[in-house]
Coordinates of C-alpha atoms in Angstrom, one line a residue:
M562 CA 0.0 0.0 0.0
A563 CA 1.6 3.2 -1.2
I564 CA 1.6 6.3 1.0
V565 CA -0.4 7.9 -1.8
H566 CA -3.1 5.4 -1.7
R567 CA -3.0 2.8 -4.4
E568 CA -6.6 3.3 -5.2
R569 CA -6.0 6.9 -6.2
A570 CA -3.2 5.9 -8.6
L571 CA -5.4 3.1 -10.0
E572 CA -8.8 4.8 -10.1
A573 CA -7.6 8.2 -11.4
P574 CA -4.0 7.8 -12.7
G575 CA -4.1 10.9 -14.9
E576 CA -5.9 13.2 -12.4
V577 CA -3.8 16.1 -11.1
A578 CA -2.6 15.2 -7.6
L579 CA 0.1 17.9 -6.9
R580 CA 1.0 21.1 -8.6
D581 CA 3.3 24.0 -8.0
D582 CA 4.2 27.1 -10.0
R583 CA 6.1 25.0 -12.5
V584 CA 4.6 21.5 -12.9
E585 CA 1.5 19.4 -12.5
L586 CA 1.9 15.8 -11.4
S587 CA -0.7 13.0 -11.7
W588 CA -1.4 10.4 -9.1
R589 CA 0.6 8.0 -11.2
D590 CA 3.5 10.4 -11.2
V591 CA 3.3 11.0 -7.4
D592 CA 2.9 7.3 -6.6
R593 CA 6.0 6.3 -8.5
T594 CA 8.1 9.1 -7.3
V595 CA 7.2 8.6 -3.6
N596 CA 8.0 4.9 -4.0
R597 CA 11.4 5.7 -5.5
I598 CA 12.3 8.1 -2.7
A599 CA 11.3 5.6 -0.1
N600 CA 13.2 2.8 -1.7
A601 CA 16.3 5.0 -2.2
L602 CA 16.2 6.1 1.4
R603 CA 15.9 2.5 2.6
D604 CA 18.8 1.5 0.4
S605 CA 21.0 4.3 1.8
G606 CA 20.8 3.1 5.4
P607 CA 19.4 6.2 7.2
G608 CA 20.9 5.4 10.6
P609 CA 19.4 4.2 13.9
E610 CA 17.3 7.3 14.5
R611 CA 16.2 7.2 10.8
R612 CA 16.0 11.0 10.5
V613 CA 16.0 12.8 7.2
A614 CA 16.1 16.6 6.9
V615 CA 14.5 18.8 4.3
F616 CA 15.9 22.3 3.7
A617 CA 14.1 23.8 0.7
R618 CA 11.6 26.4 -0.4
N619 CA 8.1 25.3 -1.3
S620 CA 7.9 23.2 -4.4
A621 CA 6.3 19.9 -5.6
E622 CA 9.6 18.2 -4.8
T623 CA 9.5 19.5 -1.2
V624 CA 6.2 17.8 -0.7
L625 CA 7.3 14.6 -2.4
A626 CA 10.5 14.5 -0.3
H627 CA 8.5 14.6 2.9
A628 CA 6.0 12.0 1.7
G629 CA 8.8 9.7 0.6
I630 CA 10.5 10.0 4.0
I631 CA 7.3 9.0 5.8
H632 CA 6.8 6.1 3.4
A633 CA 10.3 4.8 4.1
G634 CA 9.5 4.6 7.8
C635 CA 11.8 7.5 8.5
S636 CA 11.3 10.7 10.5
P637 CA 11.1 13.9 8.5
V638 CA 13.0 16.9 9.9
P639 CA 11.7 20.0 8.2
V640 CA 14.1 23.0 8.5
S641 CA 13.6 26.7 7.8
F642 CA 15.3 27.7 4.5
H643 CA 16.3 31.0 6.1
L644 CA 19.0 29.4 8.3
T645 CA 22.7 30.0 7.8
A646 CA 25.0 27.0 7.3
P647 CA 26.1 27.0 11.0
E648 CA 22.5 27.2 12.2
L649 CA 21.5 24.3 9.9
A650 CA 24.5 22.3 10.9
Y651 CA 23.4 22.6 14.6
I652 CA 20.0 21.1 13.7
L653 CA 21.6 18.3 11.6
E654 CA 23.9 17.4 14.5
D655 CA 21.3 17.7 17.1
S656 CA 18.8 15.5 15.2
H657 CA 21.4 13.0 14.0
A658 CA 20.1 13.3 10.4
T659 CA 22.0 11.3 7.9
V660 CA 20.4 12.5 4.7
L661 CA 19.6 16.1 3.6
F662 CA 17.3 17.2 0.8
V663 CA 17.9 20.7 -0.7
G664 CA 16.4 22.8 -3.5
P665 CA 18.1 25.2 -6.0
E666 CA 18.0 28.2 -3.6
T667 CA 19.4 26.2 -0.6
A668 CA 21.9 23.9 -2.2
A669 CA 25.1 25.8 -1.4
V670 CA 24.2 26.5 2.2
G671 CA 22.9 23.0 2.7
A672 CA 26.1 21.4 1.3
E673 CA 28.2 23.5 3.6
A674 CA 26.1 22.7 6.6
A675 CA 26.2 19.0 5.7
R676 CA 30.0 19.2 5.6
L677 CA 30.1 20.9 9.0
A678 CA 27.8 18.3 10.5
G679 CA 29.2 15.3 8.8
V680 CA 26.0 14.4 6.9
P681 CA 27.1 11.8 4.3
L682 CA 24.3 12.3 1.7
V683 CA 22.8 15.6 0.3
V684 CA 20.3 15.2 -2.5
G685 CA 19.1 18.2 -4.5
W686 CA 16.6 19.0 -7.2
R687 CA 17.3 21.5 -10.0
C688 CA 20.8 22.4 -8.8
D689 CA 24.3 21.8 -10.0
T690 CA 26.3 22.2 -6.8
G691 CA 29.2 19.7 -6.9
A692 CA 28.7 18.3 -3.4
V693 CA 25.0 17.6 -4.0
T694 CA 23.7 14.3 -5.5
P695 CA 21.3 15.1 -8.4
W696 CA 17.7 14.3 -7.6
T697 CA 16.8 12.9 -11.0
G698 CA 19.7 10.4 -11.1
W699 CA 19.2 9.4 -7.5
L700 CA 15.6 8.6 -8.2
A701 CA 16.3 6.8 -11.5
A702 CA 18.6 4.4 -9.7
A703 CA 15.8 3.3 -7.3
S704 CA 12.9 0.9 -7.8
D705 CA 9.3 2.3 -8.1
D706 CA 7.8 -0.9 -6.6
D707 CA 5.8 -0.4 -3.4
P708 CA 8.1 -0.6 -0.4
P709 CA 6.9 -2.4 2.7
S710 CA 4.1 -0.4 4.4
D711 CA 3.9 -2.6 7.6
V712 CA 7.0 -0.9 9.0
P713 CA 6.6 1.4 12.0
A714 CA 5.7 5.0 11.2
L715 CA 7.9 7.7 12.8
P716 CA 6.9 11.3 13.7
F717 CA 8.0 14.6 12.2
L718 CA 10.8 16.1 14.2
S719 CA 10.1 19.9 14.2
Y720 CA 12.4 22.5 15.6
T721 CA 10.9 25.3 17.8
S722 CA 11.1 28.7 16.3
G723 CA 13.7 29.9 18.8
T724 CA 11.6 32.8 20.1
T725 CA 12.8 31.9 23.6
G726 CA 16.3 30.6 23.0
T727 CA 18.1 27.9 21.0
P728 CA 15.8 25.8 18.8
K729 CA 14.8 22.5 20.3
G730 CA 13.6 19.4 18.4
V731 CA 10.1 18.2 19.3
N732 CA 7.6 15.5 18.1
A733 CA 4.2 17.1 18.2
L734 CA 1.7 15.2 20.3
A735 CA -1.2 15.8 17.9
G736 CA -0.8 14.3 14.5
S737 CA 2.2 12.0 15.4
P738 CA 1.8 8.3 15.0
V739 CA 1.2 6.4 18.2
P740 CA 4.3 4.2 18.9
G741 CA 3.9 0.9 17.0
T742 CA 1.6 2.3 14.3
T743 CA 2.5 1.1 10.8
V744 CA 3.1 3.5 7.9
D745 CA -0.1 2.2 6.3
A746 CA -2.3 2.7 9.4
Y747 CA -0.7 6.2 9.9
V748 CA -1.5 7.3 6.4
R749 CA -5.1 6.0 6.6
S750 CA -5.6 7.9 9.9
M751 CA -4.8 11.2 8.0
R752 CA -8.2 10.8 6.2
S753 CA -9.8 12.1 9.5
L754 CA -8.1 15.4 9.3
P755 CA -10.6 18.3 9.0
L756 CA -8.7 19.6 6.0
A757 CA -9.1 16.2 4.3
Q758 CA -12.9 16.4 4.1
W759 CA -12.9 18.3 0.8
P760 CA -10.6 17.9 -2.2
G761 CA -8.4 20.8 -3.2
H762 CA -5.9 22.2 -0.7
L763 CA -3.7 25.3 -1.2
V764 CA -0.4 25.6 0.6
V765 CA 0.6 29.2 1.0
G766 CA 3.0 29.1 4.0
P767 CA 6.6 27.7 4.2
L768 CA 6.7 23.9 4.3
H769 CA 9.1 23.9 7.2
H770 CA 6.2 25.0 9.5
T771 CA 3.9 22.6 11.3
G772 CA 0.7 24.0 9.8
P773 CA 1.6 24.1 6.1
L774 CA 3.0 20.6 6.4
A775 CA -0.7 19.5 6.4
G776 CA -0.2 19.6 2.6
V777 CA 2.2 16.7 2.8
R778 CA -0.3 14.6 4.9
L779 CA -3.1 15.5 2.5
V780 CA -1.2 14.3 -0.6
A781 CA -0.4 11.2 1.4
C782 CA -4.0 10.4 2.0
G783 CA -5.1 11.0 -1.5
M784 CA -6.2 14.7 -1.6
P785 CA -5.0 17.0 -4.4
V786 CA -2.8 19.8 -3.3
T787 CA -1.6 23.1 -4.9
V788 CA 1.7 24.6 -3.6
L789 CA 2.6 28.2 -3.9
E790 CA 6.4 28.9 -3.7
R791 CA 5.7 32.0 -1.6
F792 CA 2.7 33.9 -0.4
D793 CA 1.4 36.6 -2.7
A794 CA -2.0 38.0 -2.0
E795 CA -3.4 38.2 -5.5
S796 CA -1.7 34.8 -6.5
V797 CA -3.6 33.2 -3.6
L798 CA -7.0 34.5 -4.9
A799 CA -6.1 33.5 -8.4
A800 CA -5.3 30.0 -7.3
V801 CA -8.5 29.7 -5.3
D802 CA -10.5 30.8 -8.3
R803 CA -8.7 28.8 -11.0
Y804 CA -8.4 25.5 -9.1
R805 CA -11.6 25.8 -7.0
I806 CA -9.6 25.4 -3.8
A807 CA -11.7 24.2 -0.9
T808 CA -9.2 24.4 2.0
S809 CA -6.1 26.3 3.1
L810 CA -4.1 27.3 6.1
M811 CA -3.0 30.9 6.7
V812 CA -1.7 33.2 9.4
P813 CA -3.0 36.7 10.3
T814 CA -0.3 38.4 8.3
H815 CA -1.7 36.7 5.2
F816 CA -5.2 38.1 6.1
H817 CA -3.7 41.6 6.5
R818 CA -2.2 41.4 3.0
L819 CA -5.3 40.0 1.4
L820 CA -7.4 42.8 3.0
S821 CA -5.0 45.4 1.7
L822 CA -5.7 44.5 -1.9
P823 CA -7.7 47.1 -3.8
D824 CA -11.4 46.3 -4.1
E825 CA -11.2 45.9 -7.9
V826 CA -8.5 43.2 -7.4
R827 CA -10.5 41.4 -4.7
D828 CA -13.7 41.5 -6.8
R829 CA -11.9 39.9 -9.7
Y830 CA -11.7 36.5 -8.1
D831 CA -14.4 34.0 -6.9
V832 CA -13.6 32.5 -3.5
G833 CA -16.9 30.8 -3.1
S834 CA -15.3 27.3 -3.3
L835 CA -13.6 27.7 0.1
K836 CA -15.0 25.4 2.8
L837 CA -12.4 25.7 5.5
V838 CA -9.5 28.2 6.1
T839 CA -7.6 27.3 9.2
H840 CA -5.5 30.0 10.7
T841 CA -2.7 29.7 13.2
G842 CA 0.5 31.4 14.3
A843 CA 0.1 34.8 16.0
A844 CA -3.2 36.0 17.5
C845 CA -5.5 37.5 14.9
P846 CA -6.9 41.0 15.6
R847 CA -10.7 40.9 16.0
D848 CA -11.3 43.5 13.3
V849 CA -9.2 41.6 10.8
K850 CA -10.9 38.3 11.5
Q851 CA -14.3 39.9 11.3
A852 CA -13.4 41.4 7.9
M853 CA -12.2 38.0 6.6
I854 CA -15.4 36.3 7.7
D855 CA -17.4 39.1 6.0
W856 CA -15.4 38.3 2.8
F857 CA -14.8 34.6 2.8
G858 CA -17.8 33.6 4.8
P859 CA -18.0 31.7 8.0
V860 CA -15.2 29.3 6.9
L861 CA -12.4 30.4 9.2
F862 CA -11.2 28.0 11.9
D863 CA -8.7 29.3 14.5
S864 CA -6.2 26.6 15.5
Y865 CA -4.0 27.2 18.6
G866 CA -1.0 25.2 19.5
G867 CA 2.7 24.9 19.1
S868 CA 5.4 22.8 17.4
E869 CA 5.5 20.8 20.7
S870 CA 1.9 19.9 20.8
G871 CA 0.3 20.3 17.4
P872 CA -3.2 21.8 17.5
L873 CA -4.4 22.1 21.1
C874 CA -7.6 24.1 20.7
G875 CA -9.8 25.2 17.8
I876 CA -12.8 27.5 17.3
S877 CA -15.2 27.8 14.3
S878 CA -16.3 31.1 12.9
A879 CA -19.7 30.7 14.5
D880 CA -18.3 30.1 18.0
W881 CA -15.8 32.9 17.6
L882 CA -18.5 35.4 16.7
R883 CA -20.2 34.5 20.0
R884 CA -16.9 34.6 21.9
P885 CA -14.5 37.0 20.1
G886 CA -10.9 36.6 21.1
S887 CA -11.2 32.9 22.1
V888 CA -9.0 30.2 20.5
G889 CA -11.6 27.6 21.3
Q890 CA -11.9 24.4 23.2
V891 CA -9.4 21.5 23.4
R892 CA -9.3 19.1 20.4
P893 CA -8.4 15.4 20.5
P894 CA -6.1 14.0 21.6
F895 CA -6.3 16.7 24.3
V896 CA -9.1 16.4 26.9
R897 CA -8.8 19.4 29.2
A898 CA -7.4 23.0 29.5
V899 CA -6.9 24.8 32.8
A900 CA -5.2 27.9 34.1
V901 CA -2.7 27.4 37.0
D902 CA -0.9 29.7 39.4
A903 CA 2.9 29.9 39.9
D904 CA 2.7 26.8 42.2
G905 CA 0.7 24.7 39.7
N906 CA -2.6 25.0 41.6
E907 CA -5.6 25.1 39.3
L908 CA -7.5 28.4 39.1
P909 CA -11.3 28.8 38.8
A910 CA -12.9 29.6 35.5
G911 CA -12.1 33.1 34.3
A912 CA -9.0 33.6 36.4
E913 CA -5.8 34.4 34.5
G914 CA -2.7 32.2 34.9
R915 CA -0.4 29.8 33.0
L916 CA -2.4 27.7 30.6
A917 CA -2.0 23.9 31.0
F918 CA -3.3 21.0 29.0
E919 CA -4.0 17.3 29.6
E920 CA -3.6 14.7 26.8
R921 CA -5.9 11.7 26.9
D922 CA -3.0 9.2 27.5
G923 CA -1.2 11.4 30.0
R924 CA 1.6 12.3 27.5
S925 CA 3.5 15.5 27.9
V926 CA 5.7 17.5 25.5
A927 CA 9.3 16.4 25.2
Y928 CA 12.2 18.3 23.8
L929 CA 15.1 16.4 22.1
N930 CA 18.3 16.6 24.1
A931 CA 16.8 19.2 26.5
A932 CA 15.9 17.5 29.8
Q933 CA 15.5 20.8 31.7
K934 CA 13.2 22.4 29.1
T935 CA 11.1 19.2 29.1
S936 CA 10.9 19.4 32.9
D937 CA 10.0 23.1 32.8
A938 CA 7.0 22.3 30.5
L939 CA 5.6 19.8 33.0
V940 CA 3.3 21.4 35.6
R941 CA 2.8 18.0 37.1
P942 CA 2.4 14.4 35.7
G943 CA -0.2 14.5 33.0
L944 CA -0.4 18.3 32.8
F945 CA 1.9 20.4 30.6
T946 CA 2.2 24.1 29.5
L947 CA 3.6 25.9 26.4
G948 CA 4.2 29.0 28.6
D949 CA 1.2 31.0 27.5
V950 CA -0.9 33.1 29.8
G951 CA -4.6 33.2 29.7
Y952 CA -7.9 31.9 31.2
V953 CA -10.5 29.3 30.5
D954 CA -14.2 30.2 30.8
D955 CA -16.9 28.1 32.4
E956 CA -17.6 26.3 29.1
G957 CA -14.0 25.3 28.4
F958 CA -13.2 28.1 25.9
V959 CA -9.6 29.2 26.1
F960 CA -8.5 32.8 25.9
I961 CA -4.8 33.7 25.4
T962 CA -3.7 37.0 27.0
D963 CA 0.1 36.7 26.7
R964 CA 3.2 34.5 26.7
E965 CA 4.7 34.2 30.1
T966 CA 8.3 34.4 28.9
D967 CA 7.6 37.9 27.4
M968 CA 6.3 39.2 30.7
I969 CA 7.8 42.6 31.9
I970 CA 8.4 43.0 35.6
S971 CA 8.5 46.7 36.5
G972 CA 8.7 47.6 40.2
G973 CA 7.7 44.1 41.1
V974 CA 4.5 44.3 39.1
N975 CA 3.9 41.8 36.2
I976 CA 3.0 43.5 32.9
Y977 CA 1.9 41.5 29.9
P978 CA 2.9 43.1 26.6
A979 CA 0.1 41.7 24.5
E980 CA -2.5 43.9 26.3
I981 CA -0.5 47.0 25.4
E982 CA 0.2 45.9 21.9
N983 CA -3.5 45.3 21.3
V984 CA -4.3 48.9 22.3
L985 CA -1.5 50.4 20.2
V986 CA -2.6 48.7 17.0
T987 CA -6.1 50.2 17.4
H988 CA -4.5 53.7 16.8
P989 CA -5.2 54.7 13.2
G990 CA -1.5 55.6 12.7
V991 CA -0.1 52.3 13.8
A992 CA 0.4 49.3 11.4
D993 CA 2.2 47.0 13.8
A994 CA 3.6 47.1 17.4
A995 CA 5.7 45.2 19.8
V996 CA 6.2 45.9 23.5
I997 CA 9.3 44.8 25.4
G998 CA 10.9 45.5 28.8
V999 CA 14.1 47.6 28.7
P1000 CA 16.5 48.3 31.6
D1001 CA 15.4 50.9 34.2
P1002 CA 17.7 51.8 37.1
D1003 CA 14.8 52.4 39.4
M1004 CA 12.1 50.0 38.4
G1005 CA 14.2 47.2 37.0
E1006 CA 12.4 47.3 33.7
S1007 CA 10.2 49.9 32.0
V1008 CA 7.7 49.5 29.2
H1009 CA 9.1 50.3 25.7
A1010 CA 7.0 50.2 22.6
L1011 CA 8.4 49.5 19.1
V1012 CA 5.9 50.9 16.5
V1013 CA 5.6 50.6 12.7
P1014 CA 3.7 53.6 11.4
R1015 CA 1.0 53.2 8.7
E1016 CA 2.0 56.2 6.6
R1017 CA 2.8 59.4 8.5
T1018 CA 4.6 58.8 11.8
P1019 CA 2.1 59.5 14.6
D1020 CA 2.9 61.9 17.5
V1021 CA 4.4 60.2 20.5
A1022 CA 2.3 62.2 22.9
D1023 CA -0.8 61.2 21.0
L1024 CA 0.1 57.5 21.2
V1025 CA 0.7 57.8 25.0
E1026 CA -2.7 59.4 25.5
H1027 CA -4.3 56.7 23.3
C1028 CA -2.8 54.0 25.6
R1029 CA -3.7 55.9 28.8
A1030 CA -7.3 55.9 27.7
S1031 CA -7.4 52.1 27.9
L1032 CA -4.7 51.0 30.2
A1033 CA -3.7 51.4 33.8
G1034 CA -0.9 54.0 34.2
Y1035 CA 1.8 51.4 35.0
K1036 CA 1.1 49.7 31.6
V1037 CA 1.5 52.9 29.5
P1038 CA 4.7 52.9 27.5
R1039 CA 7.4 55.0 29.1
S1040 CA 9.2 55.2 25.7
I1041 CA 8.3 54.7 22.1
E1042 CA 10.5 54.0 19.1
F1043 CA 9.5 54.0 15.5
R1044 CA 10.7 51.2 13.1
D1045 CA 10.1 50.2 9.5
D1046 CA 9.6 46.6 10.3
L1047 CA 9.5 44.3 13.4
G1048 CA 11.0 41.2 11.8
R1049 CA 8.0 39.0 12.1
S1050 CA 8.5 35.3 11.0
T1051 CA 6.8 33.8 8.0
M1052 CA 4.2 32.6 10.5
G1053 CA 3.5 36.1 11.8
K1054 CA 5.3 35.6 15.1
L1055 CA 7.5 38.2 16.8
T1056 CA 10.9 37.1 18.2
K1057 CA 10.9 39.1 21.3
R1058 CA 14.3 37.8 22.4
V1059 CA 15.8 39.4 19.3
L1060 CA 13.9 42.7 19.8
R1061 CA 15.1 42.9 23.4
A1062 CA 18.8 41.9 22.8
P1063 CA 20.1 45.4 21.9
Y1064 CA 18.8 46.8 25.2
W1065 CA 20.2 44.0 27.3
P1066 CA 23.8 43.6 26.1
Q1067 CA 24.8 41.9 29.4
R1068 CA 22.3 39.1 29.0

C-alpha cells in the first residue's frame, strides 16, 4: 500500500494530484516518485534514528521528499530555509540526520552545513552544486515498486522557532503516530483530518512550519494539493478561483495582505469554493478576523497550539462570533485545559494564569536533548504548558492573554505586553507594534514600545494618550521607538528575544 493510496493511482491515474508554480503531477507520477524516494532512502541506510532533513523552499519536490520520508519509515526533519550554514549544521547534528534534501536556492548553504555536521548524503533538485547528488539520477537508480508499508511510522521532528532561545527538536503530540503504528495505518488515519474532508488544498506558507505541512499529509491520504512557492495575496486569490480550492491554512499576516488589496482586485476572483480556512501562528486581531469572515464567509477556523503539541484548541467562525478573542476548546487527543498559578494550583474559570493542558493518554511535550526544558514544561504528571498566559471560561473556551516568557516585571509588578500591543494597534496611525521591557535603574524594567507607522509617523504624545485611555498607568509605554519593520517570522510571530537583545547587552 503506497503512501499515496494505491486506489487513487489506480482509479484516477491521470488526475492532477500535486501542482506548484512549474509543474502538474498526476497520481501515477506521485505514486511512482514517492516509491522511488522511499526505496532509495531504505537502500541508503538512514541510521538508527532514521531522521532525514528537508531544507528547501516550497515546491512539488519538497512535498514529495517529505512524503517519501514517511513512506520509508523514517522521521522527516523540516528545516527553515532562512537558516545559515552553522544554524542548519546545529540542527543536523542535534537531530542525527543522515540525509539532507535541498532545492536550488538552498543547495550551497545545505552542502556547507552537511560538511560541517558530517552528513554523508545531500540530494538536491534542479541544482548543479558539486557536493549535491542530483535528484533525477538518485531517483532513477531506485525501484518504483511499493516498499513495505507494515514498518513502524515515525513522527515529524520539528524545531521550535527559537523565540525563547536555542531551537529544540520536538515531536508534536497531535498528528504524530502512536508508537507501534505502521506506515499504512498512519496514512489511513490522515483521512480524518478536518482539511481532508474536501478535495483541493492550497499551501501558502513555508513547508518547514507545522501548519503548512498538512499539505504533505493530504497528498499522502489522496487529496489533491496546490503549492505556492511563496505567499502573494493576488496569487492566492487567483489559485482559489482557478483551481476551485476548498481548504487552506494561513496566518493573520496573510489576512492583512489580502485585505490590503484594492477592491477591484478582490472583486476579480471568486472565493466561493472555500469550505475551510484554518489560521494559526500569531493571534488574529478581532477586526481583521471579522473582515475576513465578511469576505470569505464563516469558513475560518482558528487553531491554537505549538510545534511541541500540534493543535491544542480550535474554534469555528460561528463560535468565535459568539466569543470574540477565544482560541476555542481543546481538540483530540487533548481532553482538558486549565489555568494554573505559579505553584501549579488550578485556578477557577475566568481567572488568569499559566495555561496547562491534559492529553488523553497522559503524555507531555518532550524536547530532544533538552531535559531541563522538558521538565519546565511539566506542571505535574499529565499536565503540561507551552508557557502561554490566559484563562478558561466556564464552558471550556480558552483565551490567550500573553506569553509568560515575554512578561515585563516593573517595580515588582507583572506586565503582559500583548495587552499594550492590542491597544497600540487600534490607533489609526499604527500598522504594527511590539512591547518589550528595557532596563530601568529604578524599576528594573520599563515598558518600551516599538511601533511601525502606517503612513505618517504619529505623534508620541498622542500614542501615549491613546494608551492611557485604555490602560492602567503602569502599563502605558514609558518610551516609544519607530521602526520600518519588526521582523515577524513567516508565520507572523515576533521574536521578542531578538527585539530585546540590543537593550540588554549583558544578558
